[in-house]
Amino acid sequence: MDTTRIICVGVGGQGNLLASNLLGQTALRLGIPVVVSEIHGMAQRGGVVESAVLMGDVTSPIVSDGECDILLSFEPVETARLLARCNKDSLVITNVQPLPPFTVSVGQGTYPSVDELLEKFRTKVRKMITLRGNQIAEDVGNPLSLNMVMLGALIGSGATPIGEEAMKETISTMTKKAFLESNLKAFEMGVGEAKKQAD
């Protein structure tokens, strides 16, 4: 089968690893060959967290520059950091709401303009989905559900072999029951945003 290379990136505390784990578990359940890897050198909130989910005939979890089919980014600057992994046919799905690093918070740096970042992304790839992921998560009553919003946008893009119902089933069985309703709602909102931008 064709290989789909997905990189998920964000910062500690955004739920990136849970999202990639749910994606990988769903692929396994559907019989899709999958390799999942994680890089989280900063095991604390605010550190960069990157994971890769590769589906299809592949054995290595490494995604080199230009090889990424889908970049799922939870934070705009992290999108910029990994843009070199994309090629002109890559799909970039990015949250446009910044989470400034500590150095910016203490006045030792400045956060770049999100509009300028988005323009830069558009010069690199033809396909992009942008969403205010944090706002959507807050709107469904669970600010911690950004990862479900992003996962929904990924599935809603139609760029993976995984469908909505299969993903919702995994979310239902592998996330905390106390957050299930808001997680599913956040996921559906993400699906809707992706479909809206595809029209």
XYZ file of C-alpha atoms in Angstrom:
199
model
C 0.000 0.000 0.000
C 1.051 3.603 -0.463
C 2.991 5.148 2.387
C 1.653 8.160 4.278
C 4.209 9.993 6.411
C 2.664 12.200 9.086
C 4.602 14.401 11.500
C 2.803 15.764 14.555
C 4.524 18.645 16.317
C 3.698 20.909 19.211
C 4.987 21.768 22.635
C 4.708 19.909 25.917
C 1.204 19.972 27.374
C -0.693 20.239 24.077
C -1.487 16.527 23.788
C 0.509 15.824 20.653
C 1.659 12.392 21.836
C -1.852 11.239 22.722
C -3.062 12.293 19.287
C -0.336 10.336 17.488
C -0.922 7.339 19.755
C -4.654 7.346 18.987
C -3.896 7.612 15.294
C -1.451 4.710 15.457
C -3.838 2.546 17.499
C -6.632 3.160 15.003
C -4.394 2.163 12.101
C -3.433 -1.044 13.923
C -7.068 -1.902 14.608
C -7.879 -1.409 10.925
C -5.006 -3.654 9.857
C -2.998 -0.806 8.351
C 0.772 -1.290 8.788
C 1.975 1.554 11.006
C 5.144 2.802 12.703
C 4.930 5.441 15.449
C 7.865 7.289 17.000
C 8.277 10.110 19.503
C 10.898 12.762 20.152
C 10.442 14.752 23.323
C 13.759 15.951 24.602
C 12.133 18.405 26.972
C 9.954 16.302 29.246
C 8.124 19.305 30.643
C 5.508 21.790 29.621
C 6.711 24.191 26.971
C 9.355 21.950 25.382
C 9.158 20.874 21.767
C 7.417 17.529 21.218
C 7.517 15.781 17.858
C 6.081 12.451 16.813
C 5.773 10.609 13.529
C 3.086 8.227 12.318
C 3.954 6.349 9.141
C 1.321 4.148 7.511
C 1.914 1.664 4.733
C 4.944 -0.234 3.511
C 7.610 1.351 5.662
C 9.943 0.171 8.399
C 11.863 3.271 9.486
C 10.194 5.955 11.609
C 12.507 8.635 10.223
C 10.988 11.350 8.044
C 13.754 13.241 6.270
C 13.602 16.693 4.720
C 11.078 16.815 1.883
C 9.476 13.453 2.773
C 6.566 14.548 4.948
C 3.114 14.004 3.425
C 1.209 15.686 6.251
C 2.510 18.106 8.866
C 0.034 18.346 11.739
C 1.198 21.254 13.861
C -0.240 22.431 17.147
C 1.722 25.706 17.180
C 2.682 28.173 14.372
C 6.408 28.516 15.124
C 6.707 24.742 15.361
C 5.161 24.580 11.887
C 7.931 26.900 10.678
C 10.597 24.794 12.380
C 9.564 21.636 10.526
C 8.643 23.158 7.176
C 11.819 21.756 5.602
C 10.395 18.250 6.039
C 7.602 19.184 3.612
C 7.565 19.351 -0.169
C 5.234 21.246 -2.498
C 2.669 18.414 -2.372
C 2.629 18.139 1.428
C -0.475 19.053 3.375
C 0.128 21.405 6.299
C -2.553 21.504 8.995
C -1.698 24.148 11.548
C -3.172 25.725 14.608
C -2.726 29.487 14.172
C -2.853 30.374 17.864
C 0.664 30.869 19.286
C 2.018 29.480 22.517
C 5.026 31.774 22.973
C 8.136 30.149 24.449
C 9.510 31.101 27.855
C 12.145 33.398 26.362
C 9.410 35.494 24.736
C 7.392 35.557 27.946
C 10.334 37.023 29.896
C 11.130 39.606 27.212
C 14.266 37.960 25.795
C 12.777 37.421 22.357
C 9.883 38.315 20.112
C 7.276 36.072 18.578
C 7.056 36.414 14.771
C 3.904 37.637 13.048
C 1.524 34.706 12.477
C 0.325 36.275 9.210
C 3.915 36.402 7.941
C 4.469 32.813 9.012
C 1.354 31.704 7.120
C 2.555 33.491 3.990
C 5.866 31.654 4.302
C 4.056 28.327 4.624
C 1.978 29.074 1.515
C 5.129 29.602 -0.565
C 6.341 26.139 0.425
C 3.198 23.979 0.085
C 0.071 24.061 -2.078
C -2.319 22.602 0.486
C -2.882 24.096 3.900
C -5.606 23.947 6.527
C -5.515 26.606 9.237
C -7.646 26.675 12.325
C -7.971 28.442 15.645
C -7.605 25.210 17.507
C -7.386 26.594 21.029
C -10.514 28.673 20.522
C -12.436 25.649 19.230
C -11.298 23.605 22.232
C -12.469 26.355 24.579
C -15.781 26.628 22.734
C -16.551 22.957 23.375
C -15.854 23.469 27.069
C -12.529 21.656 27.335
C -9.414 23.792 26.675
C -7.318 20.615 26.912
C -8.982 19.117 23.843
C -6.774 20.919 21.303
C -5.338 17.518 20.348
C -8.830 16.242 19.480
C -9.480 19.325 17.334
C -6.217 18.760 15.453
C -6.910 15.039 15.076
C -10.345 15.894 13.705
C -8.832 18.277 11.148
C -6.430 15.543 10.063
C -9.171 12.965 9.570
C -11.520 15.544 8.043
C -8.887 16.391 5.432
C -9.370 12.928 3.936
C -5.599 12.605 3.517
C -5.279 9.423 5.585
C -6.835 5.970 5.122
C -8.624 6.391 8.484
C -12.281 7.417 8.595
C -14.203 9.464 11.129
C -16.128 6.608 12.747
C -13.014 4.472 13.248
C -11.217 7.379 14.884
C -14.180 8.200 17.115
C -14.305 4.586 18.253
C -10.655 4.756 19.326
C -11.230 8.068 21.116
C -14.197 6.493 22.908
C -12.183 3.548 24.163
C -8.818 5.183 24.877
C -9.540 8.576 26.441
C -10.829 9.387 29.900
C -14.583 8.965 30.245
C -14.867 12.293 32.075
C -13.714 14.083 28.906
C -15.295 11.818 26.327
C -18.191 14.060 25.374
C -16.024 17.157 24.935
C -13.304 15.144 23.181
C -15.750 13.830 20.607
C -17.258 17.264 20.127
C -13.789 18.803 19.673
C -12.921 16.065 17.169
C -16.108 16.709 15.194
C -15.418 20.455 15.167
C -11.953 19.770 13.764
C -13.436 17.508 11.080
C -15.906 20.245 10.171
C -13.193 22.919 9.896
C -11.123 20.759 7.556
C -14.108 19.926 5.351
C -15.151 23.572 5.229
C -11.723 24.581 3.922
C -11.724 21.748 1.389
C -14.951 23.093 -0.210
